[in-house]
Coordinates of N, CA and C and ligand atoms in Angstrom, one line a residue:
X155 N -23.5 -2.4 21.8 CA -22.8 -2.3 20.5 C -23.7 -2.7 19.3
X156 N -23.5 -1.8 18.0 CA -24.7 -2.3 17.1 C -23.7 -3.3 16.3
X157 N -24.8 -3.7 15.7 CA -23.7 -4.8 14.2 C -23.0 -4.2 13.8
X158 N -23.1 -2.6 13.2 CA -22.7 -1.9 11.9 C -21.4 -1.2 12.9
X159 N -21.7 -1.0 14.0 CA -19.8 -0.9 14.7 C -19.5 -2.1 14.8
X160 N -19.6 -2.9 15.0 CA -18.7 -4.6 15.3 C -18.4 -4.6 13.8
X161 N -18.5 -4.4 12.9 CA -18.2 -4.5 11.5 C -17.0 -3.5 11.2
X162 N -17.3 -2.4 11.7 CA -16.1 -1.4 11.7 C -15.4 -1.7 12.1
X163 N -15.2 -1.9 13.6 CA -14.2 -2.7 14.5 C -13.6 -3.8 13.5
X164 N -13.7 -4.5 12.7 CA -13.4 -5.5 11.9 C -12.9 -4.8 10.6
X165 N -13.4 -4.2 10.1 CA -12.7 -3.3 8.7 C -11.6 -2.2 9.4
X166 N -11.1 -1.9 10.8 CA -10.5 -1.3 11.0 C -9.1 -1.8 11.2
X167 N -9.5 -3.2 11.1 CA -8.1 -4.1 11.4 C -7.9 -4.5 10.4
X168 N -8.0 -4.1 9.2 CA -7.2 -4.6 7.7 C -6.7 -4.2 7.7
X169 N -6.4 -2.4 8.8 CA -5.1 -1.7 8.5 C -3.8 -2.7 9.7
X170 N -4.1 -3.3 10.1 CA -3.2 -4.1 10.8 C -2.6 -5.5 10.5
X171 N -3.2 -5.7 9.7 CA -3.1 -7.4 8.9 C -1.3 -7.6 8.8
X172 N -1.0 -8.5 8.8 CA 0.0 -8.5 8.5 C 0.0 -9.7 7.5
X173 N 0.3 -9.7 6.3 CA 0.1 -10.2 4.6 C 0.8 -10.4 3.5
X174 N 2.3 -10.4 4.0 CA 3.0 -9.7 2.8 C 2.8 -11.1 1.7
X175 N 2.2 -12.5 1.7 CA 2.3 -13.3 1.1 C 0.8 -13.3 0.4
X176 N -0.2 -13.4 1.3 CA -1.3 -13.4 0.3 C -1.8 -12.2 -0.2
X177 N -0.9 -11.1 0.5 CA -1.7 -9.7 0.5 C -3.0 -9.8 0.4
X178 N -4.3 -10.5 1.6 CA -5.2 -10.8 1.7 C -5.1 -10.8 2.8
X179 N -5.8 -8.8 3.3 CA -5.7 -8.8 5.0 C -7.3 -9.2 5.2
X180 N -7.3 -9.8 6.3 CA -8.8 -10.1 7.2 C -8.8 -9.3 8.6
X181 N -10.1 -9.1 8.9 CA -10.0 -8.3 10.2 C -11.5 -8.9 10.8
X182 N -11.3 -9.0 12.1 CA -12.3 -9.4 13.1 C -12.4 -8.5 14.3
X183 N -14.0 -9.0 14.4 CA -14.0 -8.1 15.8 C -14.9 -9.2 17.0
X184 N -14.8 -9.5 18.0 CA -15.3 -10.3 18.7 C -16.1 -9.8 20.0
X185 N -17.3 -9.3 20.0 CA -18.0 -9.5 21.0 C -18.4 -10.0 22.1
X186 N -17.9 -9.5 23.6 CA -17.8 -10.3 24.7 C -19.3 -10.1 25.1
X187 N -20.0 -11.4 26.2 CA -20.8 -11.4 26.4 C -20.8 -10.1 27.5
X188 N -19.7 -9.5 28.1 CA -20.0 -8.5 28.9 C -19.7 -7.3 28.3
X189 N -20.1 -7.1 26.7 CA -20.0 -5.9 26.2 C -18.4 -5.4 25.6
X190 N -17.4 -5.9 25.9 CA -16.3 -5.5 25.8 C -16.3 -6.3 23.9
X191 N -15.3 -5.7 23.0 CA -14.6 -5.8 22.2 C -13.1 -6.2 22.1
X192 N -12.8 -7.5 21.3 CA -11.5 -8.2 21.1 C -11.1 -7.8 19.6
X193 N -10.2 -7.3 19.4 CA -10.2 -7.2 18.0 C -8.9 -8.6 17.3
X194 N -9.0 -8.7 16.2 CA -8.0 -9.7 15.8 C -7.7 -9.4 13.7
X195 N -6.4 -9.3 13.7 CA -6.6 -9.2 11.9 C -5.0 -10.9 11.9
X196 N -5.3 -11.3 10.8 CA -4.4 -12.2 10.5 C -3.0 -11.3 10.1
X197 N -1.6 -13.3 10.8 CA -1.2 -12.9 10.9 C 0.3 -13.7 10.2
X198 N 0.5 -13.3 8.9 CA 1.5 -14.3 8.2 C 2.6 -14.9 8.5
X199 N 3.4 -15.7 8.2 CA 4.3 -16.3 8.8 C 5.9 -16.6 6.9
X200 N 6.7 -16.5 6.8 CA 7.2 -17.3 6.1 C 7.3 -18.5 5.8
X201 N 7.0 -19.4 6.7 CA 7.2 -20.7 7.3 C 5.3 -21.5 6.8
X202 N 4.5 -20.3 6.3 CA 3.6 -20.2 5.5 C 2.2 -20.8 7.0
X203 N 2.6 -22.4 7.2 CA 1.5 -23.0 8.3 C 1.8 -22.2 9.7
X204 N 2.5 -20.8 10.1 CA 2.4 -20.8 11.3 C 1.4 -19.8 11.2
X205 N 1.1 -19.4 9.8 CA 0.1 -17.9 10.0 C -1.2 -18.1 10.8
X206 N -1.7 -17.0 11.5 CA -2.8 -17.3 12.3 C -4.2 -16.3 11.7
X207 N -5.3 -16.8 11.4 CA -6.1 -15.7 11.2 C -7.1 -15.2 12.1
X208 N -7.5 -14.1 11.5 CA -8.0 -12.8 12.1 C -9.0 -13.2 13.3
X209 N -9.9 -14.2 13.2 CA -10.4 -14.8 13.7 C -9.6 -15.3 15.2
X210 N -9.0 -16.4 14.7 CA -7.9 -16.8 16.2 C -7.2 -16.0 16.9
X211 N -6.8 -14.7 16.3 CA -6.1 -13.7 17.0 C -6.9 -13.2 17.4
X212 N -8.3 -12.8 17.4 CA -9.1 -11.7 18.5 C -9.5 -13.0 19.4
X213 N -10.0 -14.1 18.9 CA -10.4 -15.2 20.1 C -8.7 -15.6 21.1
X214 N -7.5 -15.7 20.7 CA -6.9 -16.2 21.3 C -6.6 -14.4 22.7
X215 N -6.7 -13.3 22.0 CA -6.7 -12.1 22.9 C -7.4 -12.2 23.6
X216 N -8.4 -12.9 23.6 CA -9.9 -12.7 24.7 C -9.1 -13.6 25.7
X217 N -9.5 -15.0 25.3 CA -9.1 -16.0 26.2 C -7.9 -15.7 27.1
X218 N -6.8 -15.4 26.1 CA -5.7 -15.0 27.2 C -6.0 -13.8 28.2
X219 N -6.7 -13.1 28.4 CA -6.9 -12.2 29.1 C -8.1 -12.5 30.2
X220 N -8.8 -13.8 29.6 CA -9.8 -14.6 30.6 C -10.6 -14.4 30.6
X221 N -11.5 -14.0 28.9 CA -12.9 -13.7 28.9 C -12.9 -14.7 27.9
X222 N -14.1 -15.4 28.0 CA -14.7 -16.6 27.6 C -16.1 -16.7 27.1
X223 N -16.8 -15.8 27.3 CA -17.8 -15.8 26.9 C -18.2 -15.0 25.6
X224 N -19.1 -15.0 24.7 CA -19.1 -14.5 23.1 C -20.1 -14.3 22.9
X225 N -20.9 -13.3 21.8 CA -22.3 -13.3 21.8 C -21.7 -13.1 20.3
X226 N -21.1 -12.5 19.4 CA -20.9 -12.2 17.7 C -19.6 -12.2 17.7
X227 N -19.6 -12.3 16.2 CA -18.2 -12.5 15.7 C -18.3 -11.7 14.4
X228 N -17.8 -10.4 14.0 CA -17.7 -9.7 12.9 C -16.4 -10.3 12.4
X229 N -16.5 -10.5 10.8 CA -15.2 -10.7 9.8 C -15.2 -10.1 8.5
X230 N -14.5 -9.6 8.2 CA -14.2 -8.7 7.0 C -12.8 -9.4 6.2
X231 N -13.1 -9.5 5.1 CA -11.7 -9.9 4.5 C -11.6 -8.6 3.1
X232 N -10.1 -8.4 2.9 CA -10.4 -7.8 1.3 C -8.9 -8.3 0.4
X233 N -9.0 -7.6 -0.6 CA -8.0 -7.8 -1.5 C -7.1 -6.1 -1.7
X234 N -5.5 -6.1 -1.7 CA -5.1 -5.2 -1.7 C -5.7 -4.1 -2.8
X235 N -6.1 -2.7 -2.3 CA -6.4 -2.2 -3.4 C -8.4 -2.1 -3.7
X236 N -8.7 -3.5 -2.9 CA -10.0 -3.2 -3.2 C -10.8 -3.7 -1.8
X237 N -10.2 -2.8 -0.9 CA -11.3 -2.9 0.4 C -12.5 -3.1 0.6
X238 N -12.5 -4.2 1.4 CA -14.5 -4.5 1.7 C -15.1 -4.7 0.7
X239 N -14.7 -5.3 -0.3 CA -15.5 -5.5 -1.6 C -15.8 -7.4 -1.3
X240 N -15.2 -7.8 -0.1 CA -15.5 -9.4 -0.3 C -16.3 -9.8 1.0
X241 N -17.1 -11.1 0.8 CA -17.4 -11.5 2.1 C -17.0 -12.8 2.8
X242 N -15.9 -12.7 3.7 CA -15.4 -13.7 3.9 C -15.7 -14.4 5.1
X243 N -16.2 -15.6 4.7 CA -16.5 -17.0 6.1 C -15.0 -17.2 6.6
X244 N -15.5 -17.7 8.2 CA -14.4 -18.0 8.7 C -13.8 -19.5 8.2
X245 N -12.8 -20.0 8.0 CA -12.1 -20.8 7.9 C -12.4 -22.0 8.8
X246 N -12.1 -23.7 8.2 CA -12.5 -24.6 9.2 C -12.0 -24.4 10.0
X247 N -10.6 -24.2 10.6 CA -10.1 -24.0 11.8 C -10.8 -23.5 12.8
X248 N -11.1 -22.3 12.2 CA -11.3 -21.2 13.0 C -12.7 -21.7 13.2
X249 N -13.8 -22.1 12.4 CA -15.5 -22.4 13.0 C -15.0 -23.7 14.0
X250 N -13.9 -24.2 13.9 CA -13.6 -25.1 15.6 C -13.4 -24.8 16.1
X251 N -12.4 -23.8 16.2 CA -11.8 -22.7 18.1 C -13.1 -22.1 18.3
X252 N -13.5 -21.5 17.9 CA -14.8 -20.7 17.9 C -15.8 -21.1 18.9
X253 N -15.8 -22.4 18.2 CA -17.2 -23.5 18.7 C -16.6 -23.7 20.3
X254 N -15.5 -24.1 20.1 CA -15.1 -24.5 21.9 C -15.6 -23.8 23.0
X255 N -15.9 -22.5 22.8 CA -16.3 -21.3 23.5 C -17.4 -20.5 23.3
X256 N -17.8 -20.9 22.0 CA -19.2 -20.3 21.5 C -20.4 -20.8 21.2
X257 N -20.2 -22.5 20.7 CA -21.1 -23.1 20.2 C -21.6 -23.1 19.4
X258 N -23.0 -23.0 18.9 CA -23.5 -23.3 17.8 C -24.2 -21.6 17.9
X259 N -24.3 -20.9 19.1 CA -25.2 -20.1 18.9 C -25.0 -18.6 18.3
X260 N -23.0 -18.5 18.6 CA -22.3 -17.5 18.1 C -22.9 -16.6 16.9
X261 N -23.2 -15.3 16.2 CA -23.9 -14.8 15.6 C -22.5 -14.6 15.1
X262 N -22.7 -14.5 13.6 CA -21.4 -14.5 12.5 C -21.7 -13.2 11.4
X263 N -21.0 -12.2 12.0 CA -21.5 -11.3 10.6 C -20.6 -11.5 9.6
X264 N -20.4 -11.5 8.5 CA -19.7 -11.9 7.3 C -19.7 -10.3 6.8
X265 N -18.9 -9.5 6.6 CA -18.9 -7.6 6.0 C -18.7 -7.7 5.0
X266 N -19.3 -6.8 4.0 CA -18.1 -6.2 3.3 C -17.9 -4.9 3.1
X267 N -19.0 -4.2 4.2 CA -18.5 -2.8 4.9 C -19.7 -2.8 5.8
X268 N -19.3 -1.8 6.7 CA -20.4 -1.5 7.8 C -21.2 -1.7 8.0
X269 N -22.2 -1.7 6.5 CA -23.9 -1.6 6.8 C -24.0 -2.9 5.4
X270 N -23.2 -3.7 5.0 CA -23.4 -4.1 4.3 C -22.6 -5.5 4.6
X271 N -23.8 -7.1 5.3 CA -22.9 -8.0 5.6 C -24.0 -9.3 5.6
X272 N -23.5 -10.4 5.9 CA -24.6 -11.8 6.2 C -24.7 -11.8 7.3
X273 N -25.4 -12.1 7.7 CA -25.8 -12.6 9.6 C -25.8 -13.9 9.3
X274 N -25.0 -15.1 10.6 CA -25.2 -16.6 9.8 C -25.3 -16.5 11.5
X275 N -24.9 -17.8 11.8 CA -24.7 -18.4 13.0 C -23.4 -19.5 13.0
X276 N -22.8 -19.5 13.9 CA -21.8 -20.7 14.1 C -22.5 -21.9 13.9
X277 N -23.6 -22.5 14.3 CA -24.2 -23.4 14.2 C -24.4 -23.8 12.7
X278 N -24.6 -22.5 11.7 CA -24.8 -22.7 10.3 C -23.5 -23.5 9.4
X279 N -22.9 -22.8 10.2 CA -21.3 -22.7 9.5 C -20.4 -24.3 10.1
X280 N -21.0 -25.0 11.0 CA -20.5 -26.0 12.1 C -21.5 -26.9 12.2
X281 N -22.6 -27.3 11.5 CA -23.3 -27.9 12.0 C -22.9 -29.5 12.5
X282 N -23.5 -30.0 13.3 CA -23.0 -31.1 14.4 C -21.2 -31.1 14.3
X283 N -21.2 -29.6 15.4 CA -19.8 -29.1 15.5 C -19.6 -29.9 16.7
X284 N -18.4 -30.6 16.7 CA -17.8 -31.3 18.2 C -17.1 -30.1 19.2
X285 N -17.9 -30.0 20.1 CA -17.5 -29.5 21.3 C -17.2 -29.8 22.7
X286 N -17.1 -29.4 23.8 CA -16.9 -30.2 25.3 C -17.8 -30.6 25.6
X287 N -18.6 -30.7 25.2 CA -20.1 -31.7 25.7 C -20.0 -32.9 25.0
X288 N -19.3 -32.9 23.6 CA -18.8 -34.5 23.5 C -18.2 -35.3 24.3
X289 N -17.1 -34.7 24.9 CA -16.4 -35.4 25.4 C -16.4 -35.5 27.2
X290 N -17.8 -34.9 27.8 CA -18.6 -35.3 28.9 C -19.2 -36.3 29.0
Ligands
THU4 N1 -7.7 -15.9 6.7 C1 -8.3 -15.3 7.8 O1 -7.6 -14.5 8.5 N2 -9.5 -15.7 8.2 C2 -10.3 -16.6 7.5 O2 -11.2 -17.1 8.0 C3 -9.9 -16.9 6.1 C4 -8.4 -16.8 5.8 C5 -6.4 -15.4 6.2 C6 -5.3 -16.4 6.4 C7 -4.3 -15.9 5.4 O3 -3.5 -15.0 6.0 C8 -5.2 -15.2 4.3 O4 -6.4 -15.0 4.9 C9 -5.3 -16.0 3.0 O5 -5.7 -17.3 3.3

Protein backbone atom coordinates (compact mmCIF):
# COMPACT_ATOMS: atom_id res chain seq x y z
CA UNK A 1 0.00 0.00 0.00
CA UNK A 2 1.51 3.45 -1.01
CA UNK A 3 1.17 6.61 1.42
CA UNK A 4 -0.97 8.46 -1.20
CA UNK A 5 -3.76 5.51 -0.76
CA UNK A 6 -3.50 5.30 3.09
CA UNK A 7 -4.28 8.97 2.78
CA UNK A 8 -7.28 8.37 0.70
CA UNK A 9 -8.44 5.65 2.85
CA UNK A 10 -8.42 8.56 5.45
CA UNK A 11 -10.10 11.42 3.32
CA UNK A 12 -12.64 8.82 2.53
CA UNK A 13 -13.83 8.66 5.99
CA UNK A 14 -14.86 12.37 6.33
CA UNK A 15 -17.70 11.11 4.49
CA UNK A 16 -18.48 9.04 7.61
CA UNK A 17 -17.66 11.27 10.55
CA UNK A 18 -20.19 11.77 12.67
CA UNK A 19 -20.05 15.77 13.82
CA UNK A 20 -23.05 17.38 14.22
CA UNK A 21 -21.26 19.52 17.18
CA UNK A 22 -17.96 20.48 15.88
CA UNK A 23 -18.77 19.88 12.35
CA UNK A 24 -15.07 18.99 12.23
CA UNK A 25 -15.00 15.49 10.51
CA UNK A 26 -11.46 13.61 10.86
CA UNK A 27 -10.70 10.43 9.04
CA UNK A 28 -7.96 7.76 9.54
CA UNK A 29 -6.61 4.99 8.12
CA UNK A 30 -4.40 2.48 9.94
CA UNK A 31 -1.92 0.17 8.44
CA UNK A 32 -1.56 -3.32 9.67
CA UNK A 33 1.77 -4.80 9.80
CA UNK A 34 0.22 -7.69 7.62
CA UNK A 35 -0.84 -5.33 4.93
CA UNK A 36 -4.53 -5.06 5.89
CA UNK A 37 -6.25 -1.55 6.37
CA UNK A 38 -8.43 -0.30 9.54
CA UNK A 39 -10.32 2.53 8.80
CA UNK A 40 -11.68 4.98 11.71
CA UNK A 41 -13.44 8.76 11.29
CA UNK A 42 -14.58 10.35 14.71
CA UNK A 43 -17.30 9.94 16.55
CA UNK A 44 -19.60 12.68 18.56
CA UNK A 45 -21.42 12.24 21.42
CA UNK A 46 -24.02 14.88 23.15
CA UNK A 47 -22.78 14.09 26.44
CA UNK A 48 -19.68 16.01 24.47
CA UNK A 49 -16.55 13.63 26.58
CA UNK A 50 -17.89 10.39 25.24
CA UNK A 51 -16.90 11.40 21.62
CA UNK A 52 -14.20 9.21 20.23
CA UNK A 53 -11.72 10.21 17.44
CA UNK A 54 -10.90 9.00 14.21
CA UNK A 55 -7.77 7.75 15.35
CA UNK A 56 -9.27 5.45 18.32
CA UNK A 57 -11.98 4.22 16.17
CA UNK A 58 -9.69 2.57 13.43
CA UNK A 59 -7.13 1.48 16.37
CA UNK A 60 -10.01 0.26 18.64
CA UNK A 61 -11.41 -1.79 15.07
CA UNK A 62 -8.11 -3.43 14.68
CA UNK A 63 -7.55 -4.51 18.20
CA UNK A 64 -11.00 -5.76 18.62
CA UNK A 65 -10.66 -7.93 15.72
CA UNK A 66 -7.01 -8.99 17.12
CA UNK A 67 -4.63 -7.33 15.01
CA UNK A 68 -2.01 -5.52 16.96
CA UNK A 69 0.51 -4.85 15.01
CA UNK A 70 0.96 -1.14 12.99
CA UNK A 71 3.39 0.12 10.54
CA UNK A 72 1.37 3.92 9.59
CA UNK A 73 -1.22 5.82 10.63
CA UNK A 74 -2.84 8.23 7.92
CA UNK A 75 -5.06 11.32 9.44
CA UNK A 76 -6.97 13.81 7.61
CA UNK A 77 -9.10 16.34 9.42
CA UNK A 78 -11.26 19.22 7.55
CA UNK A 79 -13.72 21.87 8.15
CA UNK A 80 -17.37 21.67 6.66
CA UNK A 81 -17.32 22.98 3.25
CA UNK A 82 -13.59 23.09 3.00
CA UNK A 83 -12.18 19.55 2.59
CA UNK A 84 -8.58 18.52 3.08
CA UNK A 85 -7.53 21.97 3.36
CA UNK A 86 -6.12 21.18 7.04
CA UNK A 87 -3.37 19.21 8.63
CA UNK A 88 -4.40 17.57 11.54
CA UNK A 89 -2.00 15.90 14.47
CA UNK A 90 -3.39 13.32 16.39
CA UNK A 91 -4.61 14.35 19.75
CA UNK A 92 -2.83 13.58 23.20
CA UNK A 93 -5.13 10.78 23.78
CA UNK A 94 -4.78 9.35 20.92
CA UNK A 95 -0.49 9.67 20.56
CA UNK A 96 -1.12 7.34 23.97
CA UNK A 97 -3.44 4.47 22.64
CA UNK A 98 -1.36 4.53 19.69
CA UNK A 99 1.98 4.18 21.50
CA UNK A 100 0.63 1.10 23.54
CA UNK A 101 0.74 -0.86 20.32
CA UNK A 102 2.98 1.08 18.13
CA UNK A 103 5.57 2.82 19.99
CA UNK A 104 7.66 5.34 19.01
CA UNK A 105 8.32 3.95 15.56
CA UNK A 106 4.65 4.27 14.08
CA UNK A 107 4.94 6.50 10.79
CA UNK A 108 2.30 9.46 11.08
CA UNK A 109 1.03 10.94 7.82
CA UNK A 110 -0.68 14.14 8.66
CA UNK A 111 -3.04 14.87 4.89
CA UNK A 112 -4.51 17.40 3.55
CA UNK A 113 -5.11 15.33 0.42
CA UNK A 114 -3.58 12.42 -1.14
CA UNK A 115 -0.37 13.58 -2.43
CA UNK A 116 -0.15 16.31 -0.16
CA UNK A 117 0.85 15.47 3.75
CA UNK A 118 3.79 15.50 6.80
CA UNK A 119 5.45 12.20 7.40
CA UNK A 120 6.34 12.55 11.38
CA UNK A 121 6.70 9.54 13.53
CA UNK A 122 4.86 8.63 16.82
CA UNK A 123 8.04 8.96 18.49
CA UNK A 124 8.10 12.79 17.21
CA UNK A 125 4.77 13.38 18.40
CA UNK A 126 5.38 11.24 21.98
CA UNK A 127 8.65 11.70 22.83
CA UNK A 128 9.71 9.69 26.14
CA UNK A 129 6.07 8.22 25.51
CA UNK A 130 5.15 5.75 28.53
CA UNK A 131 4.52 2.37 27.26
CA UNK A 132 4.54 -1.46 28.55
CA UNK A 133 8.13 -1.55 28.86
CA UNK A 134 7.61 0.93 31.66
CA UNK A 135 5.95 -0.91 33.58
CA UNK A 136 8.18 -4.32 33.07
N1 LIG B 1 -10.54 14.79 16.55
C1 LIG B 1 -10.13 13.60 16.00
O1 LIG B 1 -10.95 12.79 15.55
N2 LIG B 1 -8.80 13.33 15.98
C2 LIG B 1 -7.84 14.17 16.47
O2 LIG B 1 -6.71 13.76 16.64
C3 LIG B 1 -8.20 15.55 16.75
C4 LIG B 1 -9.63 15.75 17.14
C5 LIG B 1 -11.98 15.10 16.55
C6 LIG B 1 -12.63 15.07 17.92
C7 LIG B 1 -13.82 15.95 17.68
O3 LIG B 1 -14.86 15.13 17.14
C8 LIG B 1 -13.37 16.93 16.63
O4 LIG B 1 -12.20 16.38 16.04
C9 LIG B 1 -13.05 18.32 17.16
O5 LIG B 1 -12.20 18.25 18.24
Amino acid sequence: MTEQALCQKAIDMLDMAYVPYSHFPVGAALLCRDGTVFTGCNIENAGYTPTNCAERTALFKAVSEGVTEFTDIAIVGSLDGKKNTLVTGPCGVCRQALYEFCGPRLRVLMAKSENDYIETTLGDLLPYGFGPANLE
